[in-house]
Tab-separated table of C-alpha atoms in Angstrom:
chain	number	residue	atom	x	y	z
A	1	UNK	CA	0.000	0.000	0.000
A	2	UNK	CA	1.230	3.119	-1.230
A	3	UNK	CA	1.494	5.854	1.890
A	4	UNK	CA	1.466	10.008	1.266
A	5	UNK	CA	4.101	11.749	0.140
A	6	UNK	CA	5.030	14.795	2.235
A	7	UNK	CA	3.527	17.162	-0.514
A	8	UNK	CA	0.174	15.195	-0.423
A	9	UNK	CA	0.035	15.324	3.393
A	10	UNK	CA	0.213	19.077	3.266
A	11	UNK	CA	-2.289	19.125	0.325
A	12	UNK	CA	-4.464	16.888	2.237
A	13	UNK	CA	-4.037	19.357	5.286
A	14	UNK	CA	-4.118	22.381	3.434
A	15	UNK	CA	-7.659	21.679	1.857
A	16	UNK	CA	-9.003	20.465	5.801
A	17	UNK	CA	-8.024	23.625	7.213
A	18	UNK	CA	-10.269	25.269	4.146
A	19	UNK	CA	-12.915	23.418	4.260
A	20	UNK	CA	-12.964	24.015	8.772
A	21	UNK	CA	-12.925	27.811	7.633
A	22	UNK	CA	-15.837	27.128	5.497
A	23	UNK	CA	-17.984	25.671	7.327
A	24	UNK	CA	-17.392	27.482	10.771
A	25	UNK	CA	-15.618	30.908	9.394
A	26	UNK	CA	-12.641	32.589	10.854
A	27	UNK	CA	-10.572	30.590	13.318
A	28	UNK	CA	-7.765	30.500	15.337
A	29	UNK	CA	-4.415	28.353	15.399
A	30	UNK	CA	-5.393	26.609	18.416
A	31	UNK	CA	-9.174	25.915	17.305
A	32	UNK	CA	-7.409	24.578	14.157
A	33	UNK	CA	-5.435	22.480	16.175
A	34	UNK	CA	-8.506	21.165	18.318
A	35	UNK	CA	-10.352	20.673	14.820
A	36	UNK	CA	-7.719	19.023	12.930
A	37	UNK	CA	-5.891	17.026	15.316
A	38	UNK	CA	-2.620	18.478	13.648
A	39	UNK	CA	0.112	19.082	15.564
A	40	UNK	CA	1.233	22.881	16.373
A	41	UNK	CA	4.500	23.003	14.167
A	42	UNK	CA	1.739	21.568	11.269
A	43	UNK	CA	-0.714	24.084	11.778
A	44	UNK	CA	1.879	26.890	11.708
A	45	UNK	CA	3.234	25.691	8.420
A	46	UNK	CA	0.240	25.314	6.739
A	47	UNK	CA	-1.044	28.879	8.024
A	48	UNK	CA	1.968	30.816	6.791
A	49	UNK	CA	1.904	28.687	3.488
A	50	UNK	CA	-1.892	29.539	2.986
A	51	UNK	CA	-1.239	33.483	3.310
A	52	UNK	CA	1.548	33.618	1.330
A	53	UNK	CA	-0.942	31.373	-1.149
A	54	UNK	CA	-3.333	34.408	-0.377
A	55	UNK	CA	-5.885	31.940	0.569
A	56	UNK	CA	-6.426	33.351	4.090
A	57	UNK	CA	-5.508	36.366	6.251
A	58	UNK	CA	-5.733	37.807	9.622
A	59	UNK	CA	-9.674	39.037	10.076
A	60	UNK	CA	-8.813	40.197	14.071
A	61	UNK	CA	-8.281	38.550	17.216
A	62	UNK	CA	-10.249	36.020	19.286
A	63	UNK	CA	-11.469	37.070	22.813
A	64	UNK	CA	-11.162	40.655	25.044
A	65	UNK	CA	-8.124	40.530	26.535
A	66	UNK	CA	-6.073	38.127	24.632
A	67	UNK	CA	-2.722	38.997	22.325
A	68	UNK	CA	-0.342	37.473	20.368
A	69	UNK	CA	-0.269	34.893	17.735
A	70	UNK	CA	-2.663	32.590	19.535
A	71	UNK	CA	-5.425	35.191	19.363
A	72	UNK	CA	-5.533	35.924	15.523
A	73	UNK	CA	-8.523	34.606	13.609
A	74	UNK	CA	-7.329	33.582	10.219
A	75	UNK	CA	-10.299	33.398	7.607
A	76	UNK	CA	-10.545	32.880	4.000
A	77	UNK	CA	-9.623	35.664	1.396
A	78	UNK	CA	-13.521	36.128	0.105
A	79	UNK	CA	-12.310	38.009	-2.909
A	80	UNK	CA	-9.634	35.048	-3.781
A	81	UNK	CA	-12.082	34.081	-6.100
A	82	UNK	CA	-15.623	34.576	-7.633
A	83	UNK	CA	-17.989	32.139	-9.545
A	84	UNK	CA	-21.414	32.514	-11.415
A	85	UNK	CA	-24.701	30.732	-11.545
A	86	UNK	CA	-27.129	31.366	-14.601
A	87	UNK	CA	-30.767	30.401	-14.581
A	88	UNK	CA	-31.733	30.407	-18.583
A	89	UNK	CA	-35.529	30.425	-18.995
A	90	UNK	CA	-37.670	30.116	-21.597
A	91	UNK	CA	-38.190	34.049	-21.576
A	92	UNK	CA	-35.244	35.633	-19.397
A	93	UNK	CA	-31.749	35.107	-18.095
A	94	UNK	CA	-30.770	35.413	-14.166
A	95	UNK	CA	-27.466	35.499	-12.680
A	96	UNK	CA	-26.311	35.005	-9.613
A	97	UNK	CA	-22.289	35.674	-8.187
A	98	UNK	CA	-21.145	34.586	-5.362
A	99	UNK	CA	-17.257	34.960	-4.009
A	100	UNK	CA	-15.392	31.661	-2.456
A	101	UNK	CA	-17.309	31.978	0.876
A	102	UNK	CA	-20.319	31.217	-0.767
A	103	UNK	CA	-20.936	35.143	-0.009
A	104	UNK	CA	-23.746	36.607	-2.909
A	105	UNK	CA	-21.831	39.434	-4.661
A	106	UNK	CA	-24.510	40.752	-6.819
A	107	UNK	CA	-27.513	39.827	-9.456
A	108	UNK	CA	-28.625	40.508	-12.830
A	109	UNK	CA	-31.243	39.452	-15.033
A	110	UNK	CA	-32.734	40.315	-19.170
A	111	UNK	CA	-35.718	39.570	-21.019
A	112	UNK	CA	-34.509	37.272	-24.245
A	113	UNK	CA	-34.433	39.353	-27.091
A	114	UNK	CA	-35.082	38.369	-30.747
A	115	UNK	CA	-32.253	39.297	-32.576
A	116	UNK	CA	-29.686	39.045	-29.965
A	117	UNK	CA	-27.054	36.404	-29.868
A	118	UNK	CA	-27.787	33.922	-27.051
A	119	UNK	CA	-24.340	33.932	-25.634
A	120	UNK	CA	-24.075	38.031	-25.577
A	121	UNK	CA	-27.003	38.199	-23.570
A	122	UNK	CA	-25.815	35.669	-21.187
A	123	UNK	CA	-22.365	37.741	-21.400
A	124	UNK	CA	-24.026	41.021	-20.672
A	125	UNK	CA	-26.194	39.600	-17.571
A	126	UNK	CA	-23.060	38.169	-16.297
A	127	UNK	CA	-21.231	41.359	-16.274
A	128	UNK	CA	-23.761	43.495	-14.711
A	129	UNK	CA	-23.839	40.663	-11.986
A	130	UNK	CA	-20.031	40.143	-11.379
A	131	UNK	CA	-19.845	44.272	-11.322
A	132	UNK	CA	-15.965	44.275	-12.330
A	133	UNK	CA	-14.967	41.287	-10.782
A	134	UNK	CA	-13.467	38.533	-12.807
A	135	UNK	CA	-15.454	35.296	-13.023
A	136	UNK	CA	-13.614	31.527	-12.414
A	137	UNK	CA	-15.920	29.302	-13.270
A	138	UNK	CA	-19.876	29.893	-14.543
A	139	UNK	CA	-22.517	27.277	-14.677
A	140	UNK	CA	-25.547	27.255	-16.457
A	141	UNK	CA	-28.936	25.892	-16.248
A	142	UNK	CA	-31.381	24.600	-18.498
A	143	UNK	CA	-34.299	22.800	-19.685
A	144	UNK	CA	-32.876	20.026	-21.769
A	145	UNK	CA	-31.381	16.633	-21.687
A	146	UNK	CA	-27.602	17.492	-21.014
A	147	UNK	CA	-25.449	14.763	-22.264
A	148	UNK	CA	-22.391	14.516	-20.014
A	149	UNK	CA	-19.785	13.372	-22.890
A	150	UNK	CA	-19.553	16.556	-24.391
A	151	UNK	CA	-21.991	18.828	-22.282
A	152	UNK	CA	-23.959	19.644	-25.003
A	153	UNK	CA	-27.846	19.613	-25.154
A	154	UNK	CA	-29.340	16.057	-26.328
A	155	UNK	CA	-32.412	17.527	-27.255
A	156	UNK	CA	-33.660	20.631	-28.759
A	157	UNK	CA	-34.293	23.137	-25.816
A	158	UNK	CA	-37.032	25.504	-25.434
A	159	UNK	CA	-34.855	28.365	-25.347
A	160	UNK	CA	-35.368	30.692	-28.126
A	161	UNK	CA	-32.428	31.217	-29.310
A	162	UNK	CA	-30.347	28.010	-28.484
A	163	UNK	CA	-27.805	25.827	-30.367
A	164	UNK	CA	-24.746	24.036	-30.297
A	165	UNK	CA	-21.939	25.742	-29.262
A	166	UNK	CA	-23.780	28.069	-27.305
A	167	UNK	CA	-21.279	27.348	-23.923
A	168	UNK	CA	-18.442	27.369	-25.690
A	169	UNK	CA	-18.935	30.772	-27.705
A	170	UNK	CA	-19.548	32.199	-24.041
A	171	UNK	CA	-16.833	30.900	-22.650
A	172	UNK	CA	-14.593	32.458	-25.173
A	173	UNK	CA	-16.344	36.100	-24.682
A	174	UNK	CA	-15.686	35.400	-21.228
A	175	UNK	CA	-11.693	34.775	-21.754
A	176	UNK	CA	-11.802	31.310	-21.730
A	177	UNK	CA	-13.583	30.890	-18.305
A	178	UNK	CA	-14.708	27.499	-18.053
A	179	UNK	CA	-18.577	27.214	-18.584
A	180	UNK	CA	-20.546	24.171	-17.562
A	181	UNK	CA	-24.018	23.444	-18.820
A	182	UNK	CA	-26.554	21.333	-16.837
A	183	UNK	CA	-30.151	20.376	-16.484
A	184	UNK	CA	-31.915	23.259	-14.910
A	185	UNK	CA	-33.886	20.219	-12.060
A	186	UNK	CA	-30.610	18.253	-11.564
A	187	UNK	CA	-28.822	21.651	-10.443
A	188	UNK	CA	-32.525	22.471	-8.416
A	189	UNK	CA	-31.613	19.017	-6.768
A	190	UNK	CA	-28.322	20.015	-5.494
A	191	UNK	CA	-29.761	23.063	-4.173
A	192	UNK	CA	-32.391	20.362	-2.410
A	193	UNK	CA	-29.535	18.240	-1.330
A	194	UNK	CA	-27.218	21.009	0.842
A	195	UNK	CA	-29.724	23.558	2.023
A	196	UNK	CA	-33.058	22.102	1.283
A	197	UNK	CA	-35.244	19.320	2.002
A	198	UNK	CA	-33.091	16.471	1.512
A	199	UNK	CA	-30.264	17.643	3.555
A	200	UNK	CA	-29.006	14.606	5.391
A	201	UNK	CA	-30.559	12.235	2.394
A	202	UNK	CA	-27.982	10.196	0.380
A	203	UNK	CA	-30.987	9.363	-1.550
A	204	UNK	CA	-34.187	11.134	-3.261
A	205	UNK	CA	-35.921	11.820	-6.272
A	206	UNK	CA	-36.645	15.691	-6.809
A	207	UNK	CA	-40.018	15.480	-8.752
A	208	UNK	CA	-40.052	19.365	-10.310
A	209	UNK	CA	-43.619	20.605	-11.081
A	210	UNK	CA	-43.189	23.838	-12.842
A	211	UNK	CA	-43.661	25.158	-16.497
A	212	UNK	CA	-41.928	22.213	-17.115
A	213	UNK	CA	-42.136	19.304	-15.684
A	214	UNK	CA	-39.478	16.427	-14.861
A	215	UNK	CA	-37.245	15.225	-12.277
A	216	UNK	CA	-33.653	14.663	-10.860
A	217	UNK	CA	-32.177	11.492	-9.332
A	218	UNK	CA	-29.761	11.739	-6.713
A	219	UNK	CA	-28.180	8.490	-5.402
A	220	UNK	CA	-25.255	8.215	-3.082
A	221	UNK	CA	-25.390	11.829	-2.275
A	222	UNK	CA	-24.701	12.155	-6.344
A	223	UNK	CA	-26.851	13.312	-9.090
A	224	UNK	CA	-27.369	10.313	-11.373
A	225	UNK	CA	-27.619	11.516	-15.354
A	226	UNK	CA	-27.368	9.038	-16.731
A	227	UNK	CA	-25.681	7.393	-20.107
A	228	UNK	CA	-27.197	10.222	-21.774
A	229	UNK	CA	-28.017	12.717	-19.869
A	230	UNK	CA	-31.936	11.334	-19.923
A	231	UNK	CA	-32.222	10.278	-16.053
A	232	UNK	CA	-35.033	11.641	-14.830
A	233	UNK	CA	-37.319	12.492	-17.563
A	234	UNK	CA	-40.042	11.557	-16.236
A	235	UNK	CA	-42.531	13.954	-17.935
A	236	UNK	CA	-42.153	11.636	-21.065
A	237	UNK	CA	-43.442	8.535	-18.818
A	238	UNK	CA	-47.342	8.013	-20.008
A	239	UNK	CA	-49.536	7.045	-16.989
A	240	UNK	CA	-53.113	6.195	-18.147
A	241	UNK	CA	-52.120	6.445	-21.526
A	242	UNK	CA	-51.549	10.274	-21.310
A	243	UNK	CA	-47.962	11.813	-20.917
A	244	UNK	CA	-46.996	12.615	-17.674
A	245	UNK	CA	-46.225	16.603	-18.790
A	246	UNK	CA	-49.619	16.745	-20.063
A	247	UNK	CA	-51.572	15.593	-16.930
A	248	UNK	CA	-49.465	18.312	-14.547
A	249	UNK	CA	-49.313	21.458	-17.219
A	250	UNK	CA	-50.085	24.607	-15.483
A	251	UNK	CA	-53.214	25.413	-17.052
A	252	UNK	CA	-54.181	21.709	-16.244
A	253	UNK	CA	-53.097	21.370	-12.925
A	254	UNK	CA	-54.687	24.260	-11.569
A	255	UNK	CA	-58.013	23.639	-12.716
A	256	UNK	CA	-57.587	20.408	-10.397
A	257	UNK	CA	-58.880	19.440	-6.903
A	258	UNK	CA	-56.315	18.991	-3.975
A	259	UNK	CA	-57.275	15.065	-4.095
A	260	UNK	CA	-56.954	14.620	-7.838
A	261	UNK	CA	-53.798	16.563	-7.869
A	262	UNK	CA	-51.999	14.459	-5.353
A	263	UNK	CA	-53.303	11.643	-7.192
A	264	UNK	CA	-51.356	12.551	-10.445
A	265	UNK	CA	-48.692	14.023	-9.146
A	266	UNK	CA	-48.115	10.279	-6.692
A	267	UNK	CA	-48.251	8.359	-9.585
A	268	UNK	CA	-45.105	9.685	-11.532
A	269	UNK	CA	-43.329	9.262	-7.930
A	270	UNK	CA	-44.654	5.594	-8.039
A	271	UNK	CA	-42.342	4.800	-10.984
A	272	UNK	CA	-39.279	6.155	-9.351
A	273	UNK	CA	-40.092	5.377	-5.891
A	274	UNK	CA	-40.962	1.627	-7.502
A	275	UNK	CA	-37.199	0.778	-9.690
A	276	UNK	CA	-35.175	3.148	-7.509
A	277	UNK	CA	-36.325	2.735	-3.662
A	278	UNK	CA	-35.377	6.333	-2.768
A	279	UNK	CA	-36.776	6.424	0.560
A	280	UNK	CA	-37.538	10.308	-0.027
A	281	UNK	CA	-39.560	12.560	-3.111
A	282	UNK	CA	-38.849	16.100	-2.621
A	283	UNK	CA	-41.880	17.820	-4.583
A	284	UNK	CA	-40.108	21.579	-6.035
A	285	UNK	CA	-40.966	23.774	-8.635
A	286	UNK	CA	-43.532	26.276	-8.298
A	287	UNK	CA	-46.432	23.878	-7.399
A	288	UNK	CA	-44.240	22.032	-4.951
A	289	UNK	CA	-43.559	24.808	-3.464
A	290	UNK	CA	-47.192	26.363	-3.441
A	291	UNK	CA	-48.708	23.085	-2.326
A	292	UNK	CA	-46.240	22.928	0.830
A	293	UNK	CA	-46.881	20.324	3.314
A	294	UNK	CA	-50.356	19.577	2.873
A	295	UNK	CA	-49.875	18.562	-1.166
A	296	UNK	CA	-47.000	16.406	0.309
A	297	UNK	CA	-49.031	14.501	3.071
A	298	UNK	CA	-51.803	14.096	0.232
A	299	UNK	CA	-49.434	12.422	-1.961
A	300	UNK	CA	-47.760	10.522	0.527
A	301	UNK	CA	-50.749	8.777	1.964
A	302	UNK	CA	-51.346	7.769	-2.023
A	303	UNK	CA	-48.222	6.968	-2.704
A	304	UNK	CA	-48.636	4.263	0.054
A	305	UNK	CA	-51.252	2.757	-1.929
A	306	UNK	CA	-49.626	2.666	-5.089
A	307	UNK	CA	-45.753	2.032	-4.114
A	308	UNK	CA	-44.228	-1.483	-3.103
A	309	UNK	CA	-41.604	0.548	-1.015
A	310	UNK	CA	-42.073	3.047	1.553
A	311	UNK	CA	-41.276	6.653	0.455
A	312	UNK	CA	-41.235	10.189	2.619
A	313	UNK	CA	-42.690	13.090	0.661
A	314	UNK	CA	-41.309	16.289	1.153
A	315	UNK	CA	-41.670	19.879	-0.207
A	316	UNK	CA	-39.484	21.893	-1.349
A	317	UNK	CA	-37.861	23.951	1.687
A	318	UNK	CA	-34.986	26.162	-0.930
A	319	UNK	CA	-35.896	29.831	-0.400
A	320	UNK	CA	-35.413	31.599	-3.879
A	321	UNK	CA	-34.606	30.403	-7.164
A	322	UNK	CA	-33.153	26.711	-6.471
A	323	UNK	CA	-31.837	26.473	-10.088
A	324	UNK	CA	-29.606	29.455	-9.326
A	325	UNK	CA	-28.193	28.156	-6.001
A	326	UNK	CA	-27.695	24.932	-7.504
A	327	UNK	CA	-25.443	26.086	-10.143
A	328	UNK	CA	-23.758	28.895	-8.064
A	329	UNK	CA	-22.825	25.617	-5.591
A	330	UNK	CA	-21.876	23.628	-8.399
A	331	UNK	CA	-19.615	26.307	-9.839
A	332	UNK	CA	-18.007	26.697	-6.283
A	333	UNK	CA	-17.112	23.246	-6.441
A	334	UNK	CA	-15.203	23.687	-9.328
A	335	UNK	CA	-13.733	27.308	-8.413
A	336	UNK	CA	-12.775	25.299	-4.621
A	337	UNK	CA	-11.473	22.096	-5.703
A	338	UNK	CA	-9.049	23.972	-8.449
A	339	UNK	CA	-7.829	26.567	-6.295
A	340	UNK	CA	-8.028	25.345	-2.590
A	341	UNK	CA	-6.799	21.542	-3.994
């Protein structure tokens, strides 16, 4: 068995004393040295070697009457780095930047415009959001089936507007900032899976009822694409001979009663809940969210009767635009894992 070199021990140390000042925020040598279990010559070399990286600096001192080394709180340089998050609808472009913290640095949206090359409106909504500061990584959502070979859309998207090479024309604009596409409900479903409902859940099924309608699989605390990018698309599933889109469209489902509704909307999460065993359905998306607590219990208490396997039902609990906190949390862990290691 191979053992760590010294260079990969203080790599492997170096991104644990990040990821404590994540989580917890400015800290001092000796609460690094409680956290990590690192001795106090290890934390002192990986301090000064993470300033003079200009990862972290000094942000003041720990307690009233205390001095000295032992008393500075070191914290992460916020503006080491700063990432973006685009929501592409059907009718408008949102963006969201955040800095390495995690910390929202500003937002900008536009209407799609005929006329107007796709990639320099997303170009021009990213500027106005990033308000001078340069962008490390950018991730973008939207409806689609994503293939994950080559990141390009499988399907024709309902963007006006869209084609191939869409991402990659941006990313030149950009300078050659790497640009990710994704499905707009898998990114949703990360969103779900650190600050939503299914925090603490390895495994769920977000079942999105929006414009659109569809769903993301997440299994092993990973979202699950599939071969081609079509895990999940469960709006093409027929139930009663009708597609499953059709029987939840907006102007459909809102004509509907709380009991037929739940009914519908249980039967789509039969087929997952059925081949995958989830153990949880997060219902998002704007009816998800609208429905709250009582559409869940409604569809949980059919779900039992339809189901071999028992299944929680949760809504949504992501504050906001999930699609845009999914990709802004996606793009910081690309932005983290290339610059922190």
């Amino acid at each position: 068995m191979k053992t760590a070199t010294p260079a990969m021990a203080r790599a492997i140390n170096d991104r644990l004393a990040l990821d404590l000042l994540l989580e917890r925020g400015p800290l001092t040598a000796p609460q690094l040295r409680t956290l990590t279990g690192l001795s106090r010559p290890t934390v002192s070399d990986l301090i000064e070697r993470l300033k003079e990286g200009g990862l972290i600096e000094v942000t003041g001192e720990y307690g009233e009457d205390r001095r000295g080394p032992n008393a500075r709180l070191y914290g992460l340089v916020a503006d080491r780095a700063h990432v973006a998050g685009v929501d592409l609808r059907r009718d408008a472009v949102n963006a969201t930047v955040a800095d390495i913290t995690g910390a929202v640095t500003g937002t900008a949206s536009a209407p799609l415009r005929d006329g107007t090359p796709l990639e320099e409106l997303i170009e021009g909504v990213l500027r106005e959001a990033a308000g001078g500061h340069a962008l490390d990584s950018v991730v973008i959502g939207a409806p689609g089936l994503v293939d994950p070979r080559d990141g390009e859309l499988v399907s024709g998207s309902d963007v006006p507007g869209w084609r191939r090479g869409v991402v990659r024309a941006l990313a030149g604009r950009l300078g050659g900032v790497p640009a990710v596409l994704e499905n707009e409900v898998n990114l949703a479903a990360v969103a779900e899976l650190r600050t939503g409902a299914a925090q603490g859940s390895e495994d769920f099924v977000l079942l999105w009822l929006d414009d659109g309608v569809g769903a993301a699989v997440v299994l092993g605390g990973r979202v699950r694409r599939g071969a081609s990018g079509g895990a999940g698309e469960v709006g093409f599933l027929e139930v009663d001979g009708k597609p499953f889109c059709d029987q939840l469209a907006a102007r459909t489902a809102g004509r509907l009663g709380r009991a037929e509704l739940a009914d519908r909307v249980a039967r789509g999460a039969a087929a997952f809940v059925t081949l995958l065993d989830p153990g949880l359905v997060v219902l998002g998306g704007e009816m998800g969210h609208e429905g709250g607590d009582e559409l869940a219990a409604a569809v949980s208490a059919r779900l039992r009767e339809l189901a071999p396997a028992p299944a929680q039902v949760r809504a949504s609990t992501v504050e906001g635009n999930a699609v845009l906190q999914g990709a802004v949390l996606t793009a910081l862990d690309l932005t983290r894992d290339r610059i922190f290691g």
